[in-house]
Amino acid sequence: MDTVQAVMAATGFNRKRAMLLTRQGVYVDHSRWIESFFCPTHGTMWLIVNKDKDTGEHEVRVPNDQEWEKTCGLIDPNQPNPSVSQYSWQSSRGPVVSGSR
């Protein structure tokens, strides 16, 4: 869970509103999110997008483990979901080429 100061920095809220959000536990931060992108060369990539509140510019990079832990409702694509079979998980990674004919 974020500290009150971290919530204030992320949202621009005053201390009272930031404390309320901290007690709530989960909130939507419209200036930062993790999103799946598709690249024809590299396949699917999960990236964190940070939007600058003042300029509206976006910074995009690969999320670290701590950023994955702070998300709500997302499953880390690098870790198999325990409710999915190994075959289904490997199949969701895309086709695997095993040599030529």
mmCIF file of N, CA, C and O in Angstrom:
data_model
loop_
_atom_site.group_PDB
_atom_site.id
_atom_site.type_symbol
_atom_site.label_atom_id
_atom_site.label_comp_id
_atom_site.label_asym_id
_atom_site.label_seq_id
_atom_site.Cartn_x
_atom_site.Cartn_y
_atom_site.Cartn_z
ATOM 1 N N MET A 1 0.842 -1.169 0.000
ATOM 2 C CA MET A 1 0.000 0.000 0.000
ATOM 3 C C MET A 1 0.894 1.240 0.000
ATOM 4 O O MET A 1 1.919 1.282 0.656
ATOM 5 N N ASP A 2 0.490 2.237 -0.719
ATOM 6 C CA ASP A 2 1.259 3.470 -0.809
ATOM 7 C C ASP A 2 1.185 4.260 0.487
ATOM 8 O O ASP A 2 0.227 4.185 1.238
ATOM 9 N N THR A 3 2.219 5.054 0.723
ATOM 10 C CA THR A 3 2.191 5.968 1.851
ATOM 11 C C THR A 3 1.387 7.200 1.451
ATOM 12 O O THR A 3 1.139 7.441 0.270
ATOM 13 N N VAL A 4 0.992 7.982 2.422
ATOM 14 C CA VAL A 4 0.217 9.192 2.152
ATOM 15 C C VAL A 4 1.012 10.129 1.245
ATOM 16 O O VAL A 4 0.472 10.696 0.290
ATOM 17 N N GLN A 5 2.314 10.265 1.498
ATOM 18 C CA GLN A 5 3.152 11.147 0.678
ATOM 19 C C GLN A 5 3.223 10.666 -0.761
ATOM 20 O O GLN A 5 3.193 11.469 -1.697
ATOM 21 N N ALA A 6 3.316 9.351 -0.967
ATOM 22 C CA ALA A 6 3.372 8.809 -2.332
ATOM 23 C C ALA A 6 2.062 9.060 -3.071
ATOM 24 O O ALA A 6 2.057 9.388 -4.255
ATOM 25 N N VAL A 7 0.939 8.909 -2.372
ATOM 26 C CA VAL A 7 -0.368 9.163 -2.988
ATOM 27 C C VAL A 7 -0.502 10.649 -3.326
ATOM 28 O O VAL A 7 -0.996 11.012 -4.395
ATOM 29 N N MET A 8 -0.035 11.517 -2.420
ATOM 30 C CA MET A 8 -0.077 12.961 -2.687
ATOM 31 C C MET A 8 0.742 13.303 -3.926
ATOM 32 O O MET A 8 0.302 14.081 -4.773
ATOM 33 N N ALA A 9 1.921 12.710 -4.052
ATOM 34 C CA ALA A 9 2.786 12.987 -5.206
ATOM 35 C C ALA A 9 2.175 12.455 -6.500
ATOM 36 O O ALA A 9 2.256 13.099 -7.545
ATOM 37 N N ALA A 10 1.551 11.281 -6.432
ATOM 38 C CA ALA A 10 1.001 10.666 -7.644
ATOM 39 C C ALA A 10 -0.275 11.345 -8.117
ATOM 40 O O ALA A 10 -0.534 11.430 -9.320
ATOM 41 N N THR A 11 -1.079 11.828 -7.169
ATOM 42 C CA THR A 11 -2.394 12.357 -7.539
ATOM 43 C C THR A 11 -2.496 13.873 -7.486
ATOM 44 O O THR A 11 -3.377 14.456 -8.116
ATOM 45 N N GLY A 12 -1.624 14.501 -6.707
ATOM 46 C CA GLY A 12 -1.727 15.949 -6.520
ATOM 47 C C GLY A 12 -2.781 16.334 -5.497
ATOM 48 O O GLY A 12 -3.105 17.506 -5.338
ATOM 49 N N PHE A 13 -3.340 15.337 -4.779
ATOM 50 C CA PHE A 13 -4.360 15.598 -3.775
ATOM 51 C C PHE A 13 -3.739 16.191 -2.516
ATOM 52 O O PHE A 13 -2.555 15.994 -2.243
ATOM 53 N N ASN A 14 -4.574 16.879 -1.711
ATOM 54 C CA ASN A 14 -4.106 17.371 -0.423
ATOM 55 C C ASN A 14 -3.983 16.196 0.543
ATOM 56 O O ASN A 14 -4.399 15.078 0.241
ATOM 57 N N ARG A 15 -3.414 16.458 1.709
ATOM 58 C CA ARG A 15 -3.133 15.389 2.669
ATOM 59 C C ARG A 15 -4.401 14.641 3.104
ATOM 60 O O ARG A 15 -4.401 13.417 3.213
ATOM 61 N N LYS A 16 -5.479 15.357 3.324
ATOM 62 C CA LYS A 16 -6.719 14.730 3.789
ATOM 63 C C LYS A 16 -7.261 13.736 2.749
ATOM 64 O O LYS A 16 -7.617 12.605 3.087
ATOM 65 N N ARG A 17 -7.320 14.162 1.481
ATOM 66 C CA ARG A 17 -7.814 13.257 0.427
ATOM 67 C C ARG A 17 -6.855 12.094 0.205
ATOM 68 O O ARG A 17 -7.282 10.965 -0.053
ATOM 69 N N ALA A 18 -5.550 12.355 0.306
ATOM 70 C CA ALA A 18 -4.553 11.291 0.141
ATOM 71 C C ALA A 18 -4.680 10.254 1.258
ATOM 72 O O ALA A 18 -4.556 9.052 1.012
ATOM 73 N N MET A 19 -4.950 10.706 2.477
ATOM 74 C CA MET A 19 -5.142 9.769 3.591
ATOM 75 C C MET A 19 -6.375 8.895 3.356
ATOM 76 O O MET A 19 -6.363 7.695 3.631
ATOM 77 N N LEU A 20 -7.435 9.491 2.830
ATOM 78 C CA LEU A 20 -8.645 8.730 2.525
ATOM 79 C C LEU A 20 -8.356 7.646 1.485
ATOM 80 O O LEU A 20 -8.780 6.493 1.649
ATOM 81 N N LEU A 21 -7.628 8.016 0.436
ATOM 82 C CA LEU A 21 -7.279 7.025 -0.586
ATOM 83 C C LEU A 21 -6.388 5.924 -0.022
ATOM 84 O O LEU A 21 -6.541 4.754 -0.373
ATOM 85 N N THR A 22 -5.458 6.290 0.855
ATOM 86 C CA THR A 22 -4.560 5.304 1.445
ATOM 87 C C THR A 22 -5.347 4.297 2.275
ATOM 88 O O THR A 22 -5.086 3.098 2.227
ATOM 89 N N ARG A 23 -6.331 4.771 3.017
ATOM 90 C CA ARG A 23 -7.173 3.871 3.821
ATOM 91 C C ARG A 23 -8.028 2.978 2.937
ATOM 92 O O ARG A 23 -8.326 1.847 3.277
ATOM 93 N N GLN A 24 -8.451 3.511 1.798
ATOM 94 C CA GLN A 24 -9.284 2.751 0.858
ATOM 95 C C GLN A 24 -8.501 1.583 0.298
ATOM 96 O O GLN A 24 -9.049 0.521 0.039
ATOM 97 N N GLY A 25 -7.203 1.777 0.060
ATOM 98 C CA GLY A 25 -6.339 0.685 -0.388
ATOM 99 C C GLY A 25 -6.081 0.666 -1.876
ATOM 100 O O GLY A 25 -4.960 0.572 -2.308
ATOM 101 N N VAL A 26 -7.112 0.759 -2.699
ATOM 102 C CA VAL A 26 -6.947 0.685 -4.149
ATOM 103 C C VAL A 26 -7.552 1.928 -4.776
ATOM 104 O O VAL A 26 -8.648 2.336 -4.416
ATOM 105 N N TYR A 27 -6.814 2.540 -5.681
ATOM 106 C CA TYR A 27 -7.336 3.703 -6.391
ATOM 107 C C TYR A 27 -6.791 3.706 -7.814
ATOM 108 O O TYR A 27 -5.792 3.056 -8.106
ATOM 109 N N VAL A 28 -7.463 4.419 -8.690
ATOM 110 C CA VAL A 28 -7.040 4.522 -10.085
ATOM 111 C C VAL A 28 -6.163 5.753 -10.229
ATOM 112 O O VAL A 28 -6.569 6.857 -9.897
ATOM 113 N N ASP A 29 -4.958 5.539 -10.703
ATOM 114 C CA ASP A 29 -4.022 6.630 -10.949
ATOM 115 C C ASP A 29 -3.998 6.857 -12.457
ATOM 116 O O ASP A 29 -3.434 6.072 -13.199
ATOM 117 N N HIS A 30 -4.630 7.928 -12.903
ATOM 118 C CA HIS A 30 -4.730 8.195 -14.336
ATOM 119 C C HIS A 30 -3.446 8.737 -14.941
ATOM 120 O O HIS A 30 -3.391 8.978 -16.147
ATOM 121 N N SER A 31 -2.408 8.899 -14.128
ATOM 122 C CA SER A 31 -1.141 9.388 -14.661
ATOM 123 C C SER A 31 -0.131 8.259 -14.832
ATOM 124 O O SER A 31 0.962 8.466 -15.332
ATOM 125 N N ARG A 32 -0.503 7.021 -14.429
ATOM 126 C CA ARG A 32 0.442 5.896 -14.513
ATOM 127 C C ARG A 32 -0.341 4.600 -14.616
ATOM 128 O O ARG A 32 -1.265 4.363 -13.841
ATOM 129 N N TRP A 33 0.024 3.752 -15.583
ATOM 130 C CA TRP A 33 -0.668 2.473 -15.722
ATOM 131 C C TRP A 33 0.228 1.491 -16.473
ATOM 132 O O TRP A 33 1.164 1.870 -17.144
ATOM 133 N N ILE A 34 -0.088 0.192 -16.336
ATOM 134 C CA ILE A 34 0.627 -0.871 -17.056
ATOM 135 C C ILE A 34 -0.288 -1.348 -18.173
ATOM 136 O O ILE A 34 -1.465 -1.592 -17.972
ATOM 137 N N GLU A 35 0.295 -1.448 -19.359
ATOM 138 C CA GLU A 35 -0.502 -1.790 -20.535
ATOM 139 C C GLU A 35 0.266 -2.773 -21.412
ATOM 140 O O GLU A 35 1.485 -2.755 -21.474
ATOM 141 N N SER A 36 -0.473 -3.598 -22.116
ATOM 142 C CA SER A 36 0.106 -4.562 -23.049
ATOM 143 C C SER A 36 0.205 -3.918 -24.425
ATOM 144 O O SER A 36 -0.764 -3.342 -24.920
ATOM 145 N N PHE A 37 1.383 -4.022 -25.047
ATOM 146 C CA PHE A 37 1.598 -3.510 -26.397
ATOM 147 C C PHE A 37 2.049 -4.667 -27.280
ATOM 148 O O PHE A 37 2.714 -5.586 -26.821
ATOM 149 N N PHE A 38 1.682 -4.604 -28.552
ATOM 150 C CA PHE A 38 2.099 -5.646 -29.488
ATOM 151 C C PHE A 38 3.084 -5.079 -30.492
ATOM 152 O O PHE A 38 2.842 -4.044 -31.106
ATOM 153 N N CYS A 39 4.203 -5.765 -30.655
ATOM 154 C CA CYS A 39 5.226 -5.400 -31.633
ATOM 155 C C CYS A 39 5.350 -6.577 -32.608
ATOM 156 O O CYS A 39 5.522 -7.717 -32.167
ATOM 157 N N PRO A 40 5.244 -6.346 -33.931
ATOM 158 C CA PRO A 40 5.342 -7.449 -34.880
ATOM 159 C C PRO A 40 6.675 -8.196 -34.791
ATOM 160 O O PRO A 40 6.743 -9.383 -35.075
ATOM 161 N N THR A 41 7.723 -7.516 -34.366
ATOM 162 C CA THR A 41 9.041 -8.138 -34.274
ATOM 163 C C THR A 41 9.236 -8.884 -32.962
ATOM 164 O O THR A 41 9.730 -9.998 -32.935
ATOM 165 N N HIS A 42 8.817 -8.268 -31.846
ATOM 166 C CA HIS A 42 9.101 -8.816 -30.524
ATOM 167 C C HIS A 42 7.895 -9.447 -29.832
ATOM 168 O O HIS A 42 8.024 -9.988 -28.747
ATOM 169 N N GLY A 43 6.714 -9.355 -30.425
ATOM 170 C CA GLY A 43 5.517 -9.930 -29.815
ATOM 171 C C GLY A 43 4.913 -8.999 -28.779
ATOM 172 O O GLY A 43 5.106 -7.792 -28.810
ATOM 173 N N THR A 44 4.197 -9.564 -27.823
ATOM 174 C CA THR A 44 3.525 -8.780 -26.799
ATOM 175 C C THR A 44 4.523 -8.338 -25.733
ATOM 176 O O THR A 44 5.326 -9.134 -25.272
ATOM 177 N N MET A 45 4.440 -7.066 -25.373
ATOM 178 C CA MET A 45 5.298 -6.522 -24.326
ATOM 179 C C MET A 45 4.417 -5.770 -23.334
ATOM 180 O O MET A 45 3.505 -5.049 -23.735
ATOM 181 N N TRP A 46 4.681 -5.946 -22.049
ATOM 182 C CA TRP A 46 3.982 -5.212 -21.002
ATOM 183 C C TRP A 46 4.851 -4.034 -20.609
ATOM 184 O O TRP A 46 6.013 -4.196 -20.245
ATOM 185 N N LEU A 47 4.291 -2.834 -20.679
ATOM 186 C CA LEU A 47 5.043 -1.617 -20.395
ATOM 187 C C LEU A 47 4.269 -0.737 -19.428
ATOM 188 O O LEU A 47 3.037 -0.746 -19.411
ATOM 189 N N ILE A 48 4.999 0.021 -18.620
ATOM 190 C CA ILE A 48 4.361 0.999 -17.742
ATOM 191 C C ILE A 48 4.404 2.343 -18.446
ATOM 192 O O ILE A 48 5.418 2.712 -19.053
ATOM 193 N N VAL A 49 3.281 3.036 -18.425
ATOM 194 C CA VAL A 49 3.153 4.343 -19.073
ATOM 195 C C VAL A 49 2.996 5.386 -17.973
ATOM 196 O O VAL A 49 2.110 5.262 -17.130
ATOM 197 N N ASN A 50 3.867 6.384 -17.971
ATOM 198 C CA ASN A 50 3.782 7.502 -17.025
ATOM 199 C C ASN A 50 3.457 8.757 -17.810
ATOM 200 O O ASN A 50 4.181 9.104 -18.744
ATOM 201 N N LYS A 51 2.372 9.413 -17.435
ATOM 202 C CA LYS A 51 1.953 10.639 -18.111
ATOM 203 C C LYS A 51 2.302 11.837 -17.236
ATOM 204 O O LYS A 51 1.875 11.910 -16.080
ATOM 205 N N ASP A 52 3.057 12.778 -17.796
ATOM 206 C CA ASP A 52 3.399 13.998 -17.077
ATOM 207 C C ASP A 52 2.164 14.889 -17.004
ATOM 208 O O ASP A 52 1.564 15.208 -18.032
ATOM 209 N N LYS A 53 1.776 15.274 -15.782
ATOM 210 C CA LYS A 53 0.556 16.066 -15.594
ATOM 211 C C LYS A 53 0.648 17.442 -16.248
ATOM 212 O O LYS A 53 -0.348 17.967 -16.730
ATOM 213 N N ASP A 54 1.841 18.032 -16.248
ATOM 214 C CA ASP A 54 1.996 19.390 -16.766
ATOM 215 C C ASP A 54 2.087 19.445 -18.286
ATOM 216 O O ASP A 54 1.423 20.248 -18.933
ATOM 217 N N THR A 55 2.912 18.576 -18.884
ATOM 218 C CA THR A 55 3.147 18.647 -20.326
ATOM 219 C C THR A 55 2.282 17.683 -21.123
ATOM 220 O O THR A 55 2.129 17.846 -22.327
ATOM 221 N N GLY A 56 1.758 16.629 -20.466
ATOM 222 C CA GLY A 56 0.974 15.626 -21.176
ATOM 223 C C GLY A 56 1.829 14.614 -21.912
ATOM 224 O O GLY A 56 1.314 13.732 -22.583
ATOM 225 N N GLU A 57 3.167 14.718 -21.783
ATOM 226 C CA GLU A 57 4.067 13.769 -22.444
ATOM 227 C C GLU A 57 4.050 12.432 -21.708
ATOM 228 O O GLU A 57 3.800 12.374 -20.504
ATOM 229 N N HIS A 58 4.331 11.371 -22.451
ATOM 230 C CA HIS A 58 4.311 10.023 -21.890
ATOM 231 C C HIS A 58 5.718 9.441 -21.874
ATOM 232 O O HIS A 58 6.459 9.589 -22.844
ATOM 233 N N GLU A 59 6.053 8.756 -20.788
ATOM 234 C CA GLU A 59 7.284 7.985 -20.683
ATOM 235 C C GLU A 59 6.866 6.522 -20.638
ATOM 236 O O GLU A 59 5.954 6.157 -19.889
ATOM 237 N N VAL A 60 7.508 5.683 -21.438
ATOM 238 C CA VAL A 60 7.139 4.266 -21.512
ATOM 239 C C VAL A 60 8.385 3.439 -21.235
ATOM 240 O O VAL A 60 9.444 3.680 -21.807
ATOM 241 N N ARG A 61 8.238 2.450 -20.338
ATOM 242 C CA ARG A 61 9.358 1.560 -20.017
ATOM 243 C C ARG A 61 8.818 0.239 -19.464
ATOM 244 O O ARG A 61 7.625 0.117 -19.190
ATOM 245 N N VAL A 62 9.691 -0.716 -19.284
ATOM 246 C CA VAL A 62 9.304 -2.018 -18.730
ATOM 247 C C VAL A 62 9.098 -1.867 -17.220
ATOM 248 O O VAL A 62 9.949 -1.283 -16.540
ATOM 249 N N PRO A 63 7.974 -2.347 -16.675
ATOM 250 C CA PRO A 63 7.728 -2.206 -15.231
ATOM 251 C C PRO A 63 8.631 -3.121 -14.412
ATOM 252 O O PRO A 63 8.976 -4.223 -14.846
ATOM 253 N N ASN A 64 9.007 -2.656 -13.226
ATOM 254 C CA ASN A 64 9.802 -3.499 -12.333
ATOM 255 C C ASN A 64 8.864 -4.308 -11.432
ATOM 256 O O ASN A 64 7.642 -4.141 -11.465
ATOM 257 N N ASP A 65 9.419 -5.185 -10.610
ATOM 258 C CA ASP A 65 8.612 -6.068 -9.762
ATOM 259 C C ASP A 65 7.742 -5.290 -8.776
ATOM 260 O O ASP A 65 6.599 -5.664 -8.519
ATOM 261 N N GLN A 66 8.264 -4.199 -8.217
ATOM 262 C CA GLN A 66 7.493 -3.415 -7.259
ATOM 263 C C GLN A 66 6.277 -2.787 -7.923
ATOM 264 O O GLN A 66 5.211 -2.695 -7.324
ATOM 265 N N GLU A 67 6.419 -2.353 -9.167
ATOM 266 C CA GLU A 67 5.280 -1.762 -9.882
ATOM 267 C C GLU A 67 4.222 -2.811 -10.190
ATOM 268 O O GLU A 67 3.023 -2.524 -10.143
ATOM 269 N N TRP A 68 4.646 -4.044 -10.481
ATOM 270 C CA TRP A 68 3.674 -5.125 -10.685
ATOM 271 C C TRP A 68 2.919 -5.396 -9.394
ATOM 272 O O TRP A 68 1.718 -5.650 -9.404
ATOM 273 N N GLU A 69 3.618 -5.366 -8.249
ATOM 274 C CA GLU A 69 2.970 -5.642 -6.965
ATOM 275 C C GLU A 69 1.926 -4.593 -6.618
ATOM 276 O O GLU A 69 0.959 -4.894 -5.922
ATOM 277 N N LYS A 70 2.112 -3.355 -7.085
ATOM 278 C CA LYS A 70 1.167 -2.278 -6.770
ATOM 279 C C LYS A 70 -0.076 -2.303 -7.643
ATOM 280 O O LYS A 70 -1.039 -1.597 -7.367
ATOM 281 N N THR A 71 -0.084 -3.105 -8.691
ATOM 282 C CA THR A 71 -1.247 -3.139 -9.568
ATOM 283 C C THR A 71 -2.359 -3.960 -8.935
ATOM 284 O O THR A 71 -2.127 -4.804 -8.079
ATOM 285 N N CYS A 72 -3.547 -3.719 -9.391
ATOM 286 C CA CYS A 72 -4.714 -4.436 -8.870
ATOM 287 C C CYS A 72 -5.421 -5.107 -10.041
ATOM 288 O O CYS A 72 -5.793 -4.440 -11.000
ATOM 289 N N GLY A 73 -5.548 -6.406 -9.987
ATOM 290 C CA GLY A 73 -6.288 -7.112 -11.023
ATOM 291 C C GLY A 73 -5.462 -7.536 -12.223
ATOM 292 O O GLY A 73 -6.001 -8.099 -13.161
ATOM 293 N N LEU A 74 -4.154 -7.283 -12.218
ATOM 294 C CA LEU A 74 -3.301 -7.723 -13.319
ATOM 295 C C LEU A 74 -2.477 -8.915 -12.871
ATOM 296 O O LEU A 74 -2.037 -8.984 -11.739
ATOM 297 N N ILE A 75 -2.264 -9.829 -13.779
ATOM 298 C CA ILE A 75 -1.431 -10.989 -13.510
ATOM 299 C C ILE A 75 -0.117 -10.778 -14.240
ATOM 300 O O ILE A 75 -0.101 -10.456 -15.428
ATOM 301 N N ASP A 76 0.996 -10.953 -13.523
ATOM 302 C CA ASP A 76 2.309 -10.802 -14.132
ATOM 303 C C ASP A 76 2.448 -11.834 -15.253
ATOM 304 O O ASP A 76 2.368 -13.034 -15.004
ATOM 305 N N PRO A 77 2.648 -11.395 -16.499
ATOM 306 C CA PRO A 77 2.702 -12.346 -17.617
ATOM 307 C C PRO A 77 3.930 -13.243 -17.585
ATOM 308 O O PRO A 77 3.986 -14.247 -18.286
ATOM 309 N N ASN A 78 4.924 -12.919 -16.763
ATOM 310 C CA ASN A 78 6.129 -13.740 -16.667
ATOM 311 C C ASN A 78 5.981 -14.876 -15.665
ATOM 312 O O ASN A 78 6.838 -15.730 -15.571
ATOM 313 N N GLN A 79 4.877 -14.869 -14.904
ATOM 314 C CA GLN A 79 4.604 -15.918 -13.930
ATOM 315 C C GLN A 79 3.344 -16.670 -14.358
ATOM 316 O O GLN A 79 2.324 -16.038 -14.589
ATOM 317 N N PRO A 80 3.393 -17.986 -14.442
ATOM 318 C CA PRO A 80 2.186 -18.724 -14.829
ATOM 319 C C PRO A 80 1.066 -18.519 -13.807
ATOM 320 O O PRO A 80 1.302 -18.482 -12.612
ATOM 321 N N ASN A 81 -0.145 -18.370 -14.307
ATOM 322 C CA ASN A 81 -1.328 -18.260 -13.461
ATOM 323 C C ASN A 81 -1.623 -19.654 -12.914
ATOM 324 O O ASN A 81 -1.754 -20.603 -13.681
ATOM 325 N N PRO A 82 -1.736 -19.809 -11.600
ATOM 326 C CA PRO A 82 -1.948 -21.150 -11.038
ATOM 327 C C PRO A 82 -3.268 -21.797 -11.460
ATOM 328 O O PRO A 82 -3.405 -23.008 -11.375
ATOM 329 N N SER A 83 -4.222 -21.014 -11.962
ATOM 330 C CA SER A 83 -5.494 -21.597 -12.373
ATOM 331 C C SER A 83 -5.485 -22.031 -13.839
ATOM 332 O O SER A 83 -6.483 -22.511 -14.353
ATOM 333 N N VAL A 84 -4.354 -21.863 -14.526
ATOM 334 C CA VAL A 84 -4.239 -22.213 -15.942
ATOM 335 C C VAL A 84 -3.256 -23.360 -16.085
ATOM 336 O O VAL A 84 -2.203 -23.375 -15.448
ATOM 337 N N SER A 85 -3.577 -24.319 -16.942
ATOM 338 C CA SER A 85 -2.685 -25.451 -17.131
ATOM 339 C C SER A 85 -1.388 -25.006 -17.803
ATOM 340 O O SER A 85 -1.335 -23.964 -18.458
ATOM 341 N N GLN A 86 -0.342 -25.802 -17.633
ATOM 342 C CA GLN A 86 0.956 -25.493 -18.238
ATOM 343 C C GLN A 86 0.829 -25.430 -19.757
ATOM 344 O O GLN A 86 1.411 -24.560 -20.398
ATOM 345 N N TYR A 87 0.043 -26.331 -20.338
ATOM 346 C CA TYR A 87 -0.143 -26.331 -21.796
ATOM 347 C C TYR A 87 -0.790 -25.022 -22.258
ATOM 348 O O TYR A 87 -0.332 -24.402 -23.209
ATOM 349 N N SER A 88 -1.846 -24.602 -21.566
ATOM 350 C CA SER A 88 -2.523 -23.356 -21.949
ATOM 351 C C SER A 88 -1.601 -22.160 -21.795
ATOM 352 O O SER A 88 -1.585 -21.256 -22.629
ATOM 353 N N TRP A 89 -0.807 -22.142 -20.716
ATOM 354 C CA TRP A 89 0.102 -21.019 -20.491
ATOM 355 C C TRP A 89 1.152 -20.955 -21.596
ATOM 356 O O TRP A 89 1.423 -19.903 -22.152
ATOM 357 N N GLN A 90 1.735 -22.108 -21.954
ATOM 358 C CA GLN A 90 2.738 -22.122 -23.021
ATOM 359 C C GLN A 90 2.107 -21.758 -24.362
ATOM 360 O O GLN A 90 2.707 -21.057 -25.159
ATOM 361 N N SER A 91 0.880 -22.203 -24.606
ATOM 362 C CA SER A 91 0.198 -21.876 -25.859
ATOM 363 C C SER A 91 -0.089 -20.381 -25.952
ATOM 364 O O SER A 91 -0.049 -19.803 -27.039
ATOM 365 N N SER A 92 -0.346 -19.748 -24.835
ATOM 366 C CA SER A 92 -0.637 -18.311 -24.861
ATOM 367 C C SER A 92 0.608 -17.487 -25.154
ATOM 368 O O SER A 92 0.505 -16.322 -25.489
ATOM 369 N N ARG A 93 1.783 -18.080 -25.058
ATOM 370 C CA ARG A 93 3.035 -17.380 -25.357
ATOM 371 C C ARG A 93 3.269 -17.278 -26.864
ATOM 372 O O ARG A 93 4.189 -16.623 -27.295
ATOM 373 N N GLY A 94 2.455 -17.976 -27.638
ATOM 374 C CA GLY A 94 2.613 -17.933 -29.096
ATOM 375 C C GLY A 94 3.254 -19.198 -29.622
ATOM 376 O O GLY A 94 3.702 -20.053 -28.871
ATOM 377 N N PRO A 95 3.320 -19.317 -30.929
ATOM 378 C CA PRO A 95 3.888 -20.530 -31.532
ATOM 379 C C PRO A 95 5.387 -20.622 -31.298
ATOM 380 O O PRO A 95 6.089 -19.633 -31.247
ATOM 381 N N VAL A 96 5.839 -21.853 -31.140
ATOM 382 C CA VAL A 96 7.270 -22.121 -30.956
ATOM 383 C C VAL A 96 7.738 -22.910 -32.164
ATOM 384 O O VAL A 96 7.182 -23.933 -32.516
ATOM 385 N N VAL A 97 8.776 -22.401 -32.826
ATOM 386 C CA VAL A 97 9.334 -23.073 -33.992
ATOM 387 C C VAL A 97 10.396 -24.031 -33.502
ATOM 388 O O VAL A 97 11.337 -23.650 -32.829
ATOM 389 N N SER A 98 10.223 -25.318 -33.836
ATOM 390 C CA SER A 98 11.174 -26.323 -33.373
ATOM 391 C C SER A 98 11.899 -26.964 -34.545
ATOM 392 O O SER A 98 11.665 -28.093 -34.909
ATOM 393 N N GLY A 99 12.764 -26.190 -35.168
ATOM 394 C CA GLY A 99 13.544 -26.721 -36.279
ATOM 395 C C GLY A 99 12.835 -26.597 -37.608
ATOM 396 O O GLY A 99 11.658 -26.296 -37.688
ATOM 397 N N SER A 100 13.550 -26.847 -38.676
ATOM 398 C CA SER A 100 12.943 -26.758 -40.016
ATOM 399 C C SER A 100 12.717 -28.141 -40.574
ATOM 400 O O SER A 100 13.299 -29.109 -40.127
ATOM 401 N N ARG A 101 11.850 -28.219 -41.574
ATOM 402 C CA ARG A 101 11.531 -29.518 -42.189
ATOM 403 C C ARG A 101 12.486 -29.844 -43.280
ATOM 404 O O ARG A 101 13.011 -29.143 -43.983
#
